[in-house]
GROMACS .gro file of N, CA and C in nm:
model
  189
    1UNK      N    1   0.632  -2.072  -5.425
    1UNK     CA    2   0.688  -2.143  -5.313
    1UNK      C    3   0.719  -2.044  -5.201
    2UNK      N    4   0.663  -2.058  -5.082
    2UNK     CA    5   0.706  -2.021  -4.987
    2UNK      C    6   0.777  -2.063  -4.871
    3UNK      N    7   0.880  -1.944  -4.806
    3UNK     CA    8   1.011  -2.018  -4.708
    3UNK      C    9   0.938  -1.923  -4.617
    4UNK      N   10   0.874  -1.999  -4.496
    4UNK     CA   11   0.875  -1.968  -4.369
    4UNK      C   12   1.016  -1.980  -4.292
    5UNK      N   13   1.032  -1.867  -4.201
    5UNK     CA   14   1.134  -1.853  -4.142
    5UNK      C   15   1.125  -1.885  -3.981
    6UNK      N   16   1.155  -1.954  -3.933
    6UNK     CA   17   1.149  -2.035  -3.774
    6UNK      C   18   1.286  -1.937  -3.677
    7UNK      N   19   1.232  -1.866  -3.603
    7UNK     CA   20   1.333  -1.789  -3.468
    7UNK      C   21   1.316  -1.850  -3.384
    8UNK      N   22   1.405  -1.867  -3.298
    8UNK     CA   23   1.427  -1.889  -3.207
    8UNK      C   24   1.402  -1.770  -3.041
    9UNK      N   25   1.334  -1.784  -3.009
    9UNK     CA   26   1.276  -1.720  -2.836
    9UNK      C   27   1.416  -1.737  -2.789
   10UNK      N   28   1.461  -1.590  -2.739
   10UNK     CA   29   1.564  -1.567  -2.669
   10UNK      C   30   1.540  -1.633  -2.506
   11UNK      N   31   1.641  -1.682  -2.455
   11UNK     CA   32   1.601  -1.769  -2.310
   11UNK      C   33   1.576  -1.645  -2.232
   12UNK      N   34   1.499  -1.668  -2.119
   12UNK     CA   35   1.488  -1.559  -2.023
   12UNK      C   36   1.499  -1.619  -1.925
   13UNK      N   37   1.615  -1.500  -1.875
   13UNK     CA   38   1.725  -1.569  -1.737
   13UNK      C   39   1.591  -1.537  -1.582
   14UNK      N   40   1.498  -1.485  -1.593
   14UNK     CA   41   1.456  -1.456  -1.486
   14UNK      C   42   1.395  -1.618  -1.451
   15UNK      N   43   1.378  -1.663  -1.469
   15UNK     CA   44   1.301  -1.815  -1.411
   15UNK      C   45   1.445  -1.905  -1.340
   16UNK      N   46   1.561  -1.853  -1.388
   16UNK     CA   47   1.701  -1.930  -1.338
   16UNK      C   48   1.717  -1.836  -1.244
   17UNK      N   49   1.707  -1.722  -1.186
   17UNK     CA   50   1.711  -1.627  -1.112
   17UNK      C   51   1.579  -1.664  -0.996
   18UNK      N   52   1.499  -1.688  -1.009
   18UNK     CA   53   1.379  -1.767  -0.961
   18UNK      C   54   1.391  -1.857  -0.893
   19UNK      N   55   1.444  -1.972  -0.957
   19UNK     CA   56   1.513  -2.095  -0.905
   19UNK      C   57   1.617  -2.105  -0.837
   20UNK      N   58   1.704  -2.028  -0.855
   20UNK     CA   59   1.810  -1.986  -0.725
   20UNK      C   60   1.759  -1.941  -0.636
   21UNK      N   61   1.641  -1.842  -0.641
   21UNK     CA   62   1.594  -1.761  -0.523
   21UNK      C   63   1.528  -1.901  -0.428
   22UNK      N   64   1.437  -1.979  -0.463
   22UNK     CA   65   1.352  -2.067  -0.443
   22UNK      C   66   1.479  -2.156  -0.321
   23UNK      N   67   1.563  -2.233  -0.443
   23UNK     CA   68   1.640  -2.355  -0.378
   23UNK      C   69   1.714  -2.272  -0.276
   24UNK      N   70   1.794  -2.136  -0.293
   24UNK     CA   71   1.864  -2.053  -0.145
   24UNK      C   72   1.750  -2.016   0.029
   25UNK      N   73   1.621  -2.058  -0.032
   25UNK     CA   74   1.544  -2.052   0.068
   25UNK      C   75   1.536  -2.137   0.114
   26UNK      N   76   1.515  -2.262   0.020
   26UNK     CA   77   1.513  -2.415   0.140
   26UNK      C   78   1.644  -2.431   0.208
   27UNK      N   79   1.734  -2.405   0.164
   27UNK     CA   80   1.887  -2.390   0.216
   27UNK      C   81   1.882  -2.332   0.351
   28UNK      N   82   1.861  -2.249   0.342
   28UNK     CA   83   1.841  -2.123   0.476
   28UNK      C   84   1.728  -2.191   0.554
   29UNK      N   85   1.626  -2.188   0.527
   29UNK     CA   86   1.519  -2.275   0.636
   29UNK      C   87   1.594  -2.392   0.694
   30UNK      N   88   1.627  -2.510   0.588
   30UNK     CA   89   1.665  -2.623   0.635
   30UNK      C   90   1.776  -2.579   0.780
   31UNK      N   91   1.891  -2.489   0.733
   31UNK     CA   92   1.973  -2.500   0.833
   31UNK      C   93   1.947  -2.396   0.944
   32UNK      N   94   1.862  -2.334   0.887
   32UNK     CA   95   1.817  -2.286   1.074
   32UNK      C   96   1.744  -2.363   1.154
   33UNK      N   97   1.628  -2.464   1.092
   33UNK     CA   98   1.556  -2.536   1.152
   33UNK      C   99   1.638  -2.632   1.187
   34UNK      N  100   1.733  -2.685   1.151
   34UNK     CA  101   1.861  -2.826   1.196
   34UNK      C  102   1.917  -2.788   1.317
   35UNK      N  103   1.908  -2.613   1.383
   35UNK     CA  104   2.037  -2.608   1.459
   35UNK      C  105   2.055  -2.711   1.618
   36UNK      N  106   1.868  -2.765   1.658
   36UNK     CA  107   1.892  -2.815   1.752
   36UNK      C  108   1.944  -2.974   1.719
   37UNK      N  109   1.965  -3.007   1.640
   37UNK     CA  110   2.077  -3.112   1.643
   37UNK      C  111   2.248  -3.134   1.676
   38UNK      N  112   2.184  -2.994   1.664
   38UNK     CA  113   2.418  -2.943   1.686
   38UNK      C  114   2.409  -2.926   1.844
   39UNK      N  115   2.321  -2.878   1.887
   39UNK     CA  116   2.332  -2.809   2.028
   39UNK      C  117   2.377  -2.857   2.125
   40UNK      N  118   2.381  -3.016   2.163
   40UNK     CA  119   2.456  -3.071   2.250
   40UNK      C  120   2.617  -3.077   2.188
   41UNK      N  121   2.630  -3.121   2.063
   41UNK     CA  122   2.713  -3.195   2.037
   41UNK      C  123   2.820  -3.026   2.049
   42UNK      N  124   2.769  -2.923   2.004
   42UNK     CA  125   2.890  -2.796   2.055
   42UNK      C  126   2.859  -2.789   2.171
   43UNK      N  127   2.780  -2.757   2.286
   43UNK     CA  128   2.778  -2.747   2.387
   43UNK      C  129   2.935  -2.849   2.489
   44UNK      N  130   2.909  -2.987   2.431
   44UNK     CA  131   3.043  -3.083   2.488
   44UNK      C  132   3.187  -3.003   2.429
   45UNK      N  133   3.173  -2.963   2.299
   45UNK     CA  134   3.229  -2.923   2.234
   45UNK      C  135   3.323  -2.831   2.299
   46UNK      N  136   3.298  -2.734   2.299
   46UNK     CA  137   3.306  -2.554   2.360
   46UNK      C  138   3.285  -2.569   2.496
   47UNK      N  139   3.218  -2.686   2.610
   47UNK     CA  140   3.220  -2.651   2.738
   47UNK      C  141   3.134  -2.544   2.737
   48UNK      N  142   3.018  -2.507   2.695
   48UNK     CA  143   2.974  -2.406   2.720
   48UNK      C  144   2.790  -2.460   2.747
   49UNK      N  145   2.681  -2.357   2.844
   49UNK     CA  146   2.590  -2.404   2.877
   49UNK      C  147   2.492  -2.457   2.732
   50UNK      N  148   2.395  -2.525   2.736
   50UNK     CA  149   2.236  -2.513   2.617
   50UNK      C  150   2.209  -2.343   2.589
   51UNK      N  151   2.228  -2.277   2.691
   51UNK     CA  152   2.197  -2.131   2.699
   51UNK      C  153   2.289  -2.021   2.642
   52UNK      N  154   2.420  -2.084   2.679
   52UNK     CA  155   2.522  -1.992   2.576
   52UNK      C  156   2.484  -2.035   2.427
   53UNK      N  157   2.535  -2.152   2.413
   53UNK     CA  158   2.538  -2.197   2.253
   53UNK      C  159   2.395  -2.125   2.153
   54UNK      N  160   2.266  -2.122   2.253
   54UNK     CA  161   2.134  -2.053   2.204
   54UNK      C  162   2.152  -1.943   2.187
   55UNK      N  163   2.208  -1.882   2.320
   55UNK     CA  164   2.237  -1.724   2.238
   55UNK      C  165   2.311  -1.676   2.100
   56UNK      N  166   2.448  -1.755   2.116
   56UNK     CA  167   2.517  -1.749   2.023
   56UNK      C  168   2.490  -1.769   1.898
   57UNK      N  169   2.378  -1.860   1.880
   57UNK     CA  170   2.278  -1.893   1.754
   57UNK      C  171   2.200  -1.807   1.730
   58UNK      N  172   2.129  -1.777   1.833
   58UNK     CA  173   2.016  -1.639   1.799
   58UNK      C  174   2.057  -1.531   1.737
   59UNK      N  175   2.197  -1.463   1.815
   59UNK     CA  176   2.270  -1.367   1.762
   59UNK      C  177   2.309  -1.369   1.600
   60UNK      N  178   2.329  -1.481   1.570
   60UNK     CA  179   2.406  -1.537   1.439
   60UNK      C  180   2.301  -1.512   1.393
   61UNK      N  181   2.161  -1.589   1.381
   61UNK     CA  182   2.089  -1.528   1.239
   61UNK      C  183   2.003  -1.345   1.340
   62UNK      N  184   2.015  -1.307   1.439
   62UNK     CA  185   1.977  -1.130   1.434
   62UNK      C  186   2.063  -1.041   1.342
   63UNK      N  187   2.205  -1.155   1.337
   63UNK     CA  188   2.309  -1.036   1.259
   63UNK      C  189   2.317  -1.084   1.124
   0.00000   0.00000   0.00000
């Protein structure tokens, strides 16, 4: 009689490391590509020109 012995495959975290990397990118695209929806609504906001609020955005993702 023989007892085969069944292990278990240790999980490997790099594919969850992967998947965070993946979903933190649509994150980041999505909300840079959204910003001209905000742009009037801070512009009323802040009193400030289409041209300030743009800079102020640009600056935000240069830094």
């Amino acid at each position: 009689m023989q007892t085969t012995e069944t292990t278990k495959k240790p999980i490997f975290y790099g594919w969850y490391v992967c998947a965070a990397a993946v979903f933190i990118g649509f994150v980041a695209v999505g909300a840079r590509n959204s910003f001209g929806v905000f742009v009037l609504p801070m512009s009323d906001e802040f009193g400030w020109s289409r041209f300030q609020v743009s800079i102020a955005a640009g600056l935000g993702i240069v830094v």
